[in-house]
mmCIF file of N, CA and C in Angstrom:
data_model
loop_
_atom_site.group_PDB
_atom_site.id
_atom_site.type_symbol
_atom_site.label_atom_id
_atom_site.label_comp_id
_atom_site.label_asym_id
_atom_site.label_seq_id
_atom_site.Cartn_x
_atom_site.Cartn_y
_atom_site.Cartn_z
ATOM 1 N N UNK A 1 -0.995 -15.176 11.394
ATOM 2 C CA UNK A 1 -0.812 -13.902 10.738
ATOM 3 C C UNK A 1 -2.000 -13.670 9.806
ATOM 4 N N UNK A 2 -2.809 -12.735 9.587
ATOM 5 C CA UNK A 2 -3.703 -12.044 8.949
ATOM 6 C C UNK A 2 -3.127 -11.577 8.141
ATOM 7 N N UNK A 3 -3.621 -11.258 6.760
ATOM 8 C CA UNK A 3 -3.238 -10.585 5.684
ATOM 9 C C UNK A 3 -4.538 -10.336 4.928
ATOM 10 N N UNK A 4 -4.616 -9.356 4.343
ATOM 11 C CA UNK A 4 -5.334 -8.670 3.025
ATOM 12 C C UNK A 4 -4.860 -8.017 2.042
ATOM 13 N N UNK A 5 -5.343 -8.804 0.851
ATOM 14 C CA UNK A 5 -5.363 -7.947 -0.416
ATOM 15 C C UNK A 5 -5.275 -6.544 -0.477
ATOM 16 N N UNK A 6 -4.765 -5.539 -0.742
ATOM 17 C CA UNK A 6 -4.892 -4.018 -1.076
ATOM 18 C C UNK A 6 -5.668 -3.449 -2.563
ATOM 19 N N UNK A 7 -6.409 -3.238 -2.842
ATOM 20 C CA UNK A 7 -6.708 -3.313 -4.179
ATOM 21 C C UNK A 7 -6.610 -1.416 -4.476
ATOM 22 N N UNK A 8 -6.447 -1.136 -5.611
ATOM 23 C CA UNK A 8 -6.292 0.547 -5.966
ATOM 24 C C UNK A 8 -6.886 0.049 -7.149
ATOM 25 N N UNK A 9 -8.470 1.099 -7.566
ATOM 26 C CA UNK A 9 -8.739 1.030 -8.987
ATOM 27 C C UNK A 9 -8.923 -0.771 -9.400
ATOM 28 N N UNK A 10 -9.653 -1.672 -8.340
ATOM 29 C CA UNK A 10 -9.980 -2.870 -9.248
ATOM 30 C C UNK A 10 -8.791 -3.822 -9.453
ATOM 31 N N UNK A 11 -7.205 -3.421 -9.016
ATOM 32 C CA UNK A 11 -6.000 -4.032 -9.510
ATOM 33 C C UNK A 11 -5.648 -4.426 -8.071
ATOM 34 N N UNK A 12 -4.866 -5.239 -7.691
ATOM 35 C CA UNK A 12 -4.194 -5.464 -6.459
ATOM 36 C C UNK A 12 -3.012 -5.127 -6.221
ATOM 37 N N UNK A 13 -2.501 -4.601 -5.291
ATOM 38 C CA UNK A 13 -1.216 -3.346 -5.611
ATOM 39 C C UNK A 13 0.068 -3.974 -4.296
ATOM 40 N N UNK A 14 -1.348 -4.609 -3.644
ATOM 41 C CA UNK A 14 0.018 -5.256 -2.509
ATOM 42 C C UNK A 14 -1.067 -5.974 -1.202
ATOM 43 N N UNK A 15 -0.249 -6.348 -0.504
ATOM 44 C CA UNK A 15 -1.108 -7.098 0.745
ATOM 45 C C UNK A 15 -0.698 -5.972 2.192
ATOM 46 N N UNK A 16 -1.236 -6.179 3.093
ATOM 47 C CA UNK A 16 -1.655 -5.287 4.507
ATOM 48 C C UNK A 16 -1.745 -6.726 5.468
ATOM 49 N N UNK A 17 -0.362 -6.936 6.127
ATOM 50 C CA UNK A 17 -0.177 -7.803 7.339
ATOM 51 C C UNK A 17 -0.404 -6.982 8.799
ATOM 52 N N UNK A 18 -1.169 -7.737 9.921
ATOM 53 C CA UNK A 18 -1.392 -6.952 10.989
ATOM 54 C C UNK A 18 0.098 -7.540 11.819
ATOM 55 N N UNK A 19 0.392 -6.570 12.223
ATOM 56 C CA UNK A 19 2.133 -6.380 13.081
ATOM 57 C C UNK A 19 1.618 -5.366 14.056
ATOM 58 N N UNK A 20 1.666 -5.772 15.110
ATOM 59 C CA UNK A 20 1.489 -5.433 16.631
ATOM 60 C C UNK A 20 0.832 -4.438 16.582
ATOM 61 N N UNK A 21 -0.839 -4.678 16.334
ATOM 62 C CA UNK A 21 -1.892 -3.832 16.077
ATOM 63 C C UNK A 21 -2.236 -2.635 14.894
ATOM 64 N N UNK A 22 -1.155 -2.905 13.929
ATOM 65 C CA UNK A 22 -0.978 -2.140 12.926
ATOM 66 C C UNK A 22 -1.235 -2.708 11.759
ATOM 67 N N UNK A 23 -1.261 -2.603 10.620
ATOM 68 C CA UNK A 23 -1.044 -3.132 9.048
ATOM 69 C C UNK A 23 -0.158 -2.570 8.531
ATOM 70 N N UNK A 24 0.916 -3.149 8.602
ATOM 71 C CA UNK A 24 2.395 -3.113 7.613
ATOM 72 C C UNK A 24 1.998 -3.613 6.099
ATOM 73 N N UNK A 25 1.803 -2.434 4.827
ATOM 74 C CA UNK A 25 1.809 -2.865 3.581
ATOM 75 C C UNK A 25 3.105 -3.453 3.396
ATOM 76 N N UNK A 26 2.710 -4.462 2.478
ATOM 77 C CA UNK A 26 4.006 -5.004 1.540
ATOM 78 C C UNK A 26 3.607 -4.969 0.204
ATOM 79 N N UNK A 27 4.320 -4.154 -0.680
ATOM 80 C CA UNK A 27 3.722 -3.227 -1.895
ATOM 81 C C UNK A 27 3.919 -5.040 -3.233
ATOM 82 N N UNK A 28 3.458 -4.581 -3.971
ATOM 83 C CA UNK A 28 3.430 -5.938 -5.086
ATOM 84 C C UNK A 28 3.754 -4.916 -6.276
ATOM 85 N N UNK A 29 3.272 -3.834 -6.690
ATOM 86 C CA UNK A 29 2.944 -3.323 -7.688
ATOM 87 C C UNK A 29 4.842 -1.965 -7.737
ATOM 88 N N UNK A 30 4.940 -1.678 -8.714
ATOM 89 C CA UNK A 30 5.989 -1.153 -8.153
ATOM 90 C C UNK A 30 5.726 0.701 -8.231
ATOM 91 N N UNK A 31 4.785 0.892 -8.824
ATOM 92 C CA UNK A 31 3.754 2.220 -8.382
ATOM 93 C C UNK A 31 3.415 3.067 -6.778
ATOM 94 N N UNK A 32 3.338 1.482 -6.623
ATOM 95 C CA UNK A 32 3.203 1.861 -4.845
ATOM 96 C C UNK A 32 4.514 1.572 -4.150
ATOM 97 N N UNK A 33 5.620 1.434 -4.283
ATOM 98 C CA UNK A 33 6.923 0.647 -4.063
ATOM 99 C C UNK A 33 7.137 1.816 -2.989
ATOM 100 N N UNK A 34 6.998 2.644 -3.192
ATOM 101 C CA UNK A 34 7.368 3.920 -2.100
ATOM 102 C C UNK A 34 6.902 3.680 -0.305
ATOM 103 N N UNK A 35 5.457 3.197 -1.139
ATOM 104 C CA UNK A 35 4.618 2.844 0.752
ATOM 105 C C UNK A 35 5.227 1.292 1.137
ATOM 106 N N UNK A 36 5.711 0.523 0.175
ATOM 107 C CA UNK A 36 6.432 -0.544 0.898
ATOM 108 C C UNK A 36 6.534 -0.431 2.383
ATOM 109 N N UNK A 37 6.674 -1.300 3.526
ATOM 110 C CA UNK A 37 6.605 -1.775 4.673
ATOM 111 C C UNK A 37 6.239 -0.522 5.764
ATOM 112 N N UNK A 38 5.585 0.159 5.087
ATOM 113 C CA UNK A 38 4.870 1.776 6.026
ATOM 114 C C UNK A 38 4.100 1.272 6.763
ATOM 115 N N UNK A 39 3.599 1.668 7.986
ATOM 116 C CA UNK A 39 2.505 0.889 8.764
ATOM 117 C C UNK A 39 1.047 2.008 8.840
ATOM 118 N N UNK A 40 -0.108 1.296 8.909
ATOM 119 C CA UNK A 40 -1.175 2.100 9.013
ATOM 120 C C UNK A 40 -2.493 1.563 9.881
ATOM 121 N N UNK A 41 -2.779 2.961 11.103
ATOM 122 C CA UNK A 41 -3.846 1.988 11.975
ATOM 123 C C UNK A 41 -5.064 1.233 10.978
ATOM 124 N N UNK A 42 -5.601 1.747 9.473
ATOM 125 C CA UNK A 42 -6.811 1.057 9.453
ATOM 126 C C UNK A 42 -6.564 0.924 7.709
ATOM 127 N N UNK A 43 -6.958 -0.002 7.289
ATOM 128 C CA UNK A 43 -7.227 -0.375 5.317
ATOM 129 C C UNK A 43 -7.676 0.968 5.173
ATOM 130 N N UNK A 44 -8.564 1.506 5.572
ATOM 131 C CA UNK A 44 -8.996 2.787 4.507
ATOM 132 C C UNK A 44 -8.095 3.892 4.980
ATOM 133 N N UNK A 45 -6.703 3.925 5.772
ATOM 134 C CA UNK A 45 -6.101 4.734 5.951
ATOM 135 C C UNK A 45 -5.042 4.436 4.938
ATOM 136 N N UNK A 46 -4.564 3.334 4.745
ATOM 137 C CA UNK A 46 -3.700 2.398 3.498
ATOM 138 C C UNK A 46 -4.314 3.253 2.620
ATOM 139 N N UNK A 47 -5.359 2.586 2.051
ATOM 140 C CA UNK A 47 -5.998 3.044 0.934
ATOM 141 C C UNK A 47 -6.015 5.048 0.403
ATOM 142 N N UNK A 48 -6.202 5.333 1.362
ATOM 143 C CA UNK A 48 -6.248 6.831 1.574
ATOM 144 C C UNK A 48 -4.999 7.401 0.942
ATOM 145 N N UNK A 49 -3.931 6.630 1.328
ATOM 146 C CA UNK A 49 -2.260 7.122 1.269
ATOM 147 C C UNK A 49 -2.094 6.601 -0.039
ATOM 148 N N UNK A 50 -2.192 5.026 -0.507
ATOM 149 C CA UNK A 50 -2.316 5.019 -1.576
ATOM 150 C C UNK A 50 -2.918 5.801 -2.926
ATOM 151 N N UNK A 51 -3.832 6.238 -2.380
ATOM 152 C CA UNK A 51 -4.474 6.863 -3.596
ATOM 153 C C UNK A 51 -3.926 8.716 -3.666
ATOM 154 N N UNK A 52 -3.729 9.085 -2.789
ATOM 155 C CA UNK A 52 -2.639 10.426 -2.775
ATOM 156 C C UNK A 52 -1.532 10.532 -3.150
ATOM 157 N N UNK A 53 -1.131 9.297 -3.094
ATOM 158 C CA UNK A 53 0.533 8.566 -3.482
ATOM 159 C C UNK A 53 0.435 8.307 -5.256
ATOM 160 N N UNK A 54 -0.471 7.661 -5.625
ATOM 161 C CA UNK A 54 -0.519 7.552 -6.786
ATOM 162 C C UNK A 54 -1.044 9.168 -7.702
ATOM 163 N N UNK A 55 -2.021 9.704 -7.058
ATOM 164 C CA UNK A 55 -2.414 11.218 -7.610
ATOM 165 C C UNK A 55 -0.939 12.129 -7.909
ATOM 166 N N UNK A 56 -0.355 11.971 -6.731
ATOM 167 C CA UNK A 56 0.756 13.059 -6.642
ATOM 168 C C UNK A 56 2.536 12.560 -7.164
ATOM 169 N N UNK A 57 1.969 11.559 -7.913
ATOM 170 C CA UNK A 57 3.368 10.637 -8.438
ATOM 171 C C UNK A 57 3.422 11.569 -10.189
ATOM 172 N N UNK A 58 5.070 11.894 -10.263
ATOM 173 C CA UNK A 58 4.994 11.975 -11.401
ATOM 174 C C UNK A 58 5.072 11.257 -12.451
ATOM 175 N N UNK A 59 4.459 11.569 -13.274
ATOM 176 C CA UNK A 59 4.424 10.102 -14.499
ATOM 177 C C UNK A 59 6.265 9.657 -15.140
ATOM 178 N N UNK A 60 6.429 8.273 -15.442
ATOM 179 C CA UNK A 60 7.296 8.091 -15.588
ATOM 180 C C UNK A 60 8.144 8.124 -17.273
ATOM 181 N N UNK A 61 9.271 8.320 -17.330
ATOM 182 C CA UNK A 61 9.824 8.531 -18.942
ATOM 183 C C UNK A 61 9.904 7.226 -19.492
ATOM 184 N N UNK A 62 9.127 7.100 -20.550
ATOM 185 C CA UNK A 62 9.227 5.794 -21.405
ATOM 186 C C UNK A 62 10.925 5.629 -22.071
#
């Protein structure tokens, strides 16, 4: 099994396992908890979603 780091902004947010030609994220961070086990053909397509995902998140109530 292959795996990679996901990094957003310098931080590591979760890992990207390849599953039958795909990369299934498994989120670490709970920011990204939404894309949890989503699959994506390529890292900079991950990355892509991640970073739209985090833009378009509303901030949370302390």
């Amino acid at each position: 099994m292959q795996r990679q780091v996901i990094e957003f902004g310098g931080l590591p947010v979760g890992i990207a396992v390849s599953e039958n030609g795909k990369l299934r994220f498994i989120a670490v961070k709970f920011h990204v908890i939404d894309l949890d086990n989503e699959q994506f053909s390529t890292a900079g397509e991950l990355k892509a979603a991640i970073g739209r995902h985090i833009n378009s998140a509303q901030p949370l109530a302390a």
